[in-house]
XYZ file of C-alpha atoms in Angstrom:
359
model
C 48.794 10.696 -39.600
C 47.157 9.621 -36.353
C 49.278 10.269 -33.238
C 52.044 11.961 -35.258
C 50.883 15.048 -37.153
C 48.484 16.229 -34.457
C 51.301 16.075 -31.888
C 53.566 18.242 -34.042
C 51.231 21.174 -34.637
C 53.070 24.440 -34.220
C 50.158 26.299 -32.609
C 49.744 23.601 -29.959
C 53.464 23.535 -29.177
C 53.657 27.321 -28.867
C 50.458 27.381 -26.812
C 51.919 24.980 -24.246
C 55.176 26.940 -24.288
C 53.267 30.139 -23.510
C 51.463 28.479 -20.593
C 54.743 27.182 -19.155
C 56.271 30.662 -19.303
C 53.179 32.126 -17.653
C 53.133 29.876 -14.586
C 56.800 28.856 -14.111
C 58.512 30.983 -11.441
C 60.983 28.681 -9.667
C 64.450 27.669 -10.818
C 64.024 23.973 -11.665
C 65.943 21.127 -13.280
C 64.003 18.382 -15.012
C 65.675 15.166 -16.128
C 64.566 12.958 -18.990
C 65.690 9.371 -18.483
C 65.015 8.148 -21.996
C 67.209 8.453 -25.060
C 64.106 8.882 -27.216
C 63.180 11.951 -25.189
C 66.710 13.336 -25.513
C 66.456 12.998 -29.303
C 63.051 14.712 -29.359
C 64.268 17.643 -27.242
C 67.160 18.351 -29.610
C 65.441 17.446 -32.866
C 62.563 19.842 -32.230
C 64.546 22.500 -30.353
C 62.297 22.277 -27.310
C 64.787 23.854 -24.886
C 64.487 27.121 -26.815
C 60.758 27.181 -26.077
C 61.254 27.117 -22.303
C 61.899 30.044 -19.951
C 65.502 30.420 -18.709
C 64.577 29.226 -15.206
C 63.919 25.685 -16.514
C 66.893 23.417 -17.225
C 66.626 20.060 -18.963
C 69.122 17.352 -17.996
C 69.785 14.197 -19.988
C 70.024 11.120 -17.769
C 71.020 7.458 -18.157
C 68.237 6.528 -20.568
C 70.200 4.966 -23.419
C 70.608 1.200 -22.841
C 73.656 0.983 -25.087
C 75.320 3.854 -23.202
C 74.814 2.458 -19.710
C 76.012 -1.054 -20.569
C 79.418 -1.160 -18.926
C 82.712 -1.568 -20.743
C 83.201 -4.877 -18.919
C 80.027 -6.171 -20.594
C 81.472 -5.280 -24.003
C 84.807 -6.906 -23.116
C 82.952 -10.034 -21.987
C 80.942 -10.152 -25.215
C 84.174 -9.851 -27.210
C 85.741 -12.652 -25.160
C 82.800 -14.941 -25.957
C 82.855 -14.227 -29.684
C 86.533 -15.264 -29.718
C 85.702 -18.724 -28.354
C 85.493 -21.584 -30.879
C 81.992 -22.659 -31.856
C 80.352 -19.410 -30.735
C 77.948 -17.360 -32.845
C 77.301 -14.039 -31.141
C 74.082 -12.158 -32.018
C 73.391 -8.549 -31.146
C 71.299 -5.508 -31.963
C 73.042 -3.152 -34.355
C 73.928 -0.228 -32.071
C 75.898 -2.393 -29.663
C 78.323 -3.649 -32.289
C 80.167 -0.312 -32.448
C 80.600 0.319 -28.715
C 84.324 0.375 -27.896
C 85.651 -2.138 -25.415
C 89.002 -1.761 -23.693
C 90.940 -3.124 -26.688
C 88.476 -3.854 -29.476
C 84.812 -3.752 -30.466
C 82.372 -6.305 -31.842
C 82.571 -4.503 -35.185
C 86.337 -5.030 -35.297
C 85.984 -8.656 -34.209
C 83.459 -9.279 -36.989
C 85.828 -7.688 -39.505
C 88.564 -9.991 -38.203
C 86.446 -13.042 -39.006
C 84.587 -13.763 -35.764
C 80.967 -14.876 -36.202
C 79.124 -11.791 -34.968
C 75.656 -11.292 -36.440
C 73.306 -8.322 -36.218
C 69.684 -9.276 -35.555
C 66.531 -7.165 -35.444
C 64.790 -9.485 -32.985
C 65.885 -12.026 -30.421
C 63.650 -14.478 -32.286
C 66.173 -14.372 -35.136
C 68.723 -15.683 -32.656
C 66.467 -18.641 -31.898
C 66.267 -19.429 -35.603
C 70.055 -19.252 -35.875
C 70.244 -21.707 -32.957
C 67.890 -24.109 -34.747
C 69.956 -23.974 -37.941
C 73.325 -24.341 -36.179
C 72.947 -27.186 -33.634
C 76.723 -27.639 -33.418
C 77.327 -24.065 -32.225
C 76.498 -22.086 -29.121
C 74.489 -18.958 -29.912
C 75.045 -16.075 -27.474
C 72.485 -13.283 -27.669
C 73.437 -9.962 -26.057
C 70.414 -8.953 -24.025
C 70.390 -5.193 -23.448
C 67.672 -2.681 -22.720
C 65.288 -1.768 -19.957
C 61.882 -3.162 -19.075
C 60.743 -2.540 -22.661
C 62.957 -5.090 -24.399
C 63.561 -7.538 -21.544
C 60.157 -9.284 -21.946
C 61.149 -10.198 -25.523
C 64.353 -11.808 -24.261
C 62.347 -13.602 -21.575
C 59.883 -14.899 -24.165
C 62.759 -16.210 -26.295
C 64.212 -18.065 -23.305
C 60.847 -19.641 -22.547
C 60.553 -20.648 -26.207
C 64.063 -22.130 -26.183
C 63.241 -24.074 -23.033
C 59.985 -25.371 -24.505
C 61.722 -26.624 -27.657
C 64.870 -27.780 -25.834
C 67.193 -25.452 -27.762
C 70.106 -25.965 -25.386
C 72.542 -24.192 -27.700
C 70.773 -20.842 -27.227
C 72.228 -18.603 -24.508
C 71.914 -15.035 -23.259
C 74.489 -12.623 -21.878
C 72.186 -10.281 -19.989
C 72.788 -6.583 -19.430
C 69.075 -5.887 -19.041
C 68.390 -3.215 -16.442
C 65.468 -1.643 -14.590
C 64.924 2.086 -14.391
C 63.762 3.052 -10.841
C 66.978 2.180 -8.919
C 69.137 4.449 -11.085
C 66.654 7.312 -10.785
C 66.851 7.045 -6.997
C 70.637 6.651 -7.104
C 71.006 9.927 -8.994
C 68.965 11.790 -6.380
C 70.874 10.173 -3.512
C 74.121 11.074 -5.262
C 73.195 14.751 -4.994
C 72.322 15.513 -8.608
C 69.971 18.516 -8.585
C 66.726 17.170 -9.972
C 63.300 18.659 -9.286
C 61.295 16.263 -11.427
C 61.576 13.394 -13.897
C 60.215 13.038 -17.419
C 59.691 9.274 -17.378
C 59.937 6.965 -20.414
C 56.639 6.093 -22.034
C 57.635 2.722 -23.497
C 59.147 1.445 -20.222
C 56.069 2.497 -18.261
C 53.768 0.875 -20.829
C 55.249 -2.403 -19.579
C 55.759 -1.689 -15.877
C 52.890 0.643 -15.014
C 53.333 3.746 -12.876
C 53.785 1.999 -9.519
C 57.561 1.754 -10.038
C 57.867 5.539 -9.526
C 55.839 5.774 -6.307
C 58.905 6.228 -4.069
C 60.085 9.333 -5.899
C 57.294 11.685 -4.747
C 56.708 9.888 -1.438
C 60.347 9.594 -0.317
C 62.185 12.265 -2.284
C 59.445 14.797 -2.961
C 59.998 14.659 -6.726
C 57.329 14.697 -9.395
C 57.218 12.208 -12.259
C 55.329 12.576 -15.527
C 55.298 9.728 -18.053
C 55.634 11.273 -21.503
C 55.257 10.363 -25.137
C 57.870 11.249 -27.723
C 56.383 13.941 -29.933
C 56.977 17.664 -29.266
C 53.472 18.288 -27.919
C 53.905 15.264 -25.621
C 57.178 16.568 -24.257
C 55.970 20.143 -23.770
C 52.801 18.966 -22.062
C 54.819 16.694 -19.730
C 57.027 19.643 -18.798
C 53.927 21.770 -18.152
C 52.502 19.058 -15.877
C 55.757 18.904 -13.906
C 55.904 22.686 -13.616
C 52.374 22.702 -12.201
C 53.328 20.057 -9.640
C 56.443 21.946 -8.583
C 54.803 25.378 -8.403
C 51.953 23.929 -6.311
C 54.346 21.951 -4.088
C 52.388 18.763 -4.796
C 54.679 16.153 -6.386
C 53.033 13.052 -7.778
C 53.088 10.504 -10.596
C 51.055 11.450 -13.669
C 50.615 10.026 -17.152
C 50.792 12.388 -20.094
C 51.099 9.474 -22.543
C 47.591 8.200 -21.872
C 47.059 6.912 -25.402
C 49.625 4.173 -24.653
C 50.345 3.917 -20.913
C 48.006 2.497 -18.265
C 48.628 2.614 -14.513
C 48.754 -1.172 -14.201
C 51.132 -1.686 -17.147
C 51.192 -4.791 -19.344
C 50.390 -7.662 -17.006
C 51.203 -10.387 -19.528
C 54.643 -8.921 -20.240
C 55.308 -8.469 -16.511
C 54.396 -12.082 -15.829
C 56.870 -13.529 -18.324
C 59.504 -11.007 -17.233
C 59.219 -12.041 -13.590
C 59.104 -15.722 -14.523
C 62.463 -15.658 -16.289
C 64.416 -12.834 -14.600
C 65.297 -11.881 -11.042
C 66.659 -8.551 -9.836
C 70.385 -8.416 -9.085
C 73.054 -5.807 -8.399
C 74.432 -4.534 -11.684
C 77.113 -2.195 -13.007
C 76.155 0.938 -14.941
C 78.722 2.690 -17.103
C 79.890 5.787 -15.261
C 77.638 5.192 -12.271
C 79.123 2.034 -10.805
C 77.297 -0.805 -9.071
C 73.642 -0.061 -8.295
C 71.784 -2.521 -6.020
C 68.972 -4.535 -7.594
C 69.146 -2.601 -10.853
C 69.877 -5.460 -13.243
C 68.062 -8.528 -14.529
C 69.683 -11.937 -14.358
C 68.218 -15.308 -15.239
C 66.541 -17.296 -12.485
C 68.188 -20.615 -11.509
C 65.581 -22.681 -13.373
C 66.786 -21.055 -16.619
C 70.510 -21.230 -15.833
C 71.113 -23.542 -18.815
C 70.508 -20.485 -21.000
C 72.823 -18.191 -19.013
C 76.151 -18.236 -20.873
C 78.020 -16.941 -17.812
C 76.848 -20.026 -15.892
C 77.412 -22.484 -18.739
C 80.789 -21.103 -19.863
C 82.310 -18.709 -17.301
C 85.316 -16.787 -18.635
C 86.347 -14.478 -15.805
C 87.113 -11.428 -17.954
C 89.163 -8.820 -16.019
C 87.759 -5.322 -15.450
C 89.598 -2.635 -17.449
C 89.801 1.117 -16.940
C 87.491 3.475 -18.834
C 88.994 5.399 -21.795
C 91.210 8.294 -20.735
C 89.524 11.674 -21.101
C 86.024 10.233 -21.642
C 83.387 11.822 -19.376
C 80.458 9.558 -20.297
C 79.861 8.896 -16.594
C 79.356 12.586 -15.818
C 77.137 13.001 -18.876
C 74.975 10.013 -17.942
C 74.485 11.528 -14.479
C 73.417 14.874 -15.914
C 76.400 16.656 -14.358
C 78.060 17.561 -17.662
C 77.014 18.126 -21.248
C 78.828 16.557 -24.204
C 80.220 19.960 -25.159
C 82.110 19.961 -21.845
C 84.152 16.958 -23.010
C 87.496 17.823 -24.613
C 87.119 14.775 -26.885
C 83.681 15.742 -28.218
C 83.582 16.249 -32.016
C 87.398 16.077 -32.138
C 88.739 12.695 -31.113
C 85.239 11.321 -30.439
C 82.724 11.291 -33.314
C 79.981 8.880 -34.462
C 82.389 7.563 -37.091
C 85.121 6.957 -34.507
C 83.598 6.839 -31.009
C 85.651 6.839 -27.830
C 82.738 6.462 -25.385
C 79.395 4.694 -25.571
C 77.356 7.926 -25.496
C 78.578 8.721 -29.028
C 77.513 5.379 -30.509
C 73.763 4.884 -30.248
C 71.262 7.167 -31.959
C 69.794 7.589 -28.453
C 73.137 8.490 -26.889
C 73.434 12.008 -25.516
C 76.754 12.720 -27.262
C 75.508 11.340 -30.590
C 72.356 13.468 -30.295
C 74.330 16.605 -29.475
C 76.667 15.869 -32.389
C 73.817 15.354 -34.862
C 71.895 18.478 -33.877
C 74.834 20.706 -32.960
C 74.826 24.223 -34.429
């Protein structure tokens, strides 16, 4: 199968592994900031193919995981309002809030619907003119253009009962925040799907200001091993830069059409990340011209901020400071069937990945 089988060939994987071991001398920590990369590392056992001087850290790359508990509490508050139909992607429905979850609210009779595309939410709005439809917009630069396109479509067709609660975020500010927070990172494995939209310019500050290399990687084992090799070469040569391993998908300039609609609908704003706090200009909020589709502007609720679950260390895990196995709740009180923290919910969550591929 094109772009799958050839990137899983054992001889290629072991060949790259051998080259890494040959040239890697320094003690280095590399962080992947994509849940898809975290899954690939554990699914294919890539850490075992690296020399002991290379450590892989899992960062805040799962959009479900980094969406704050207050966002979940706000979503629950909206679904409890009369005349509201709340639509969401499937992973988000199981994330615990401070007192409930969307899954529990749905079981209790609230109109919470799982959709596979934001366009389904538009169709629900068309078929239910007497209700307000609230779509939970989560994800990074990859999914945000789809939400933006839906808002433009709703505006064009005057679907005034379609609204968005946005937790969309952008990746570069959190990468910089981790470095400024003192997390030991020598290079980043950057997400291929995000960079396919944004282009590589968003990472320019990392080598120029912080002296850190960035390699944009695909998601197959050969992709990941090659990206690590490219970072090792940068670090050993003392020449950090931004490179693309995932050249079959990613271009330097990104997707200009997607960027145009993204920038038309959204503006950057300070936003809260679970476990990391408020990060300046890291979130996407609707521009004033589209405020009629912003449910927080149309129907503000003022939901209070609640404390994170006791004993949960999702924040430390998302910052790469701890592993899930360091959490006293992991695999005991916190499992995929009964999650305590968000990192155990999504298939891209670090805790869920560790749980699935644990020995």
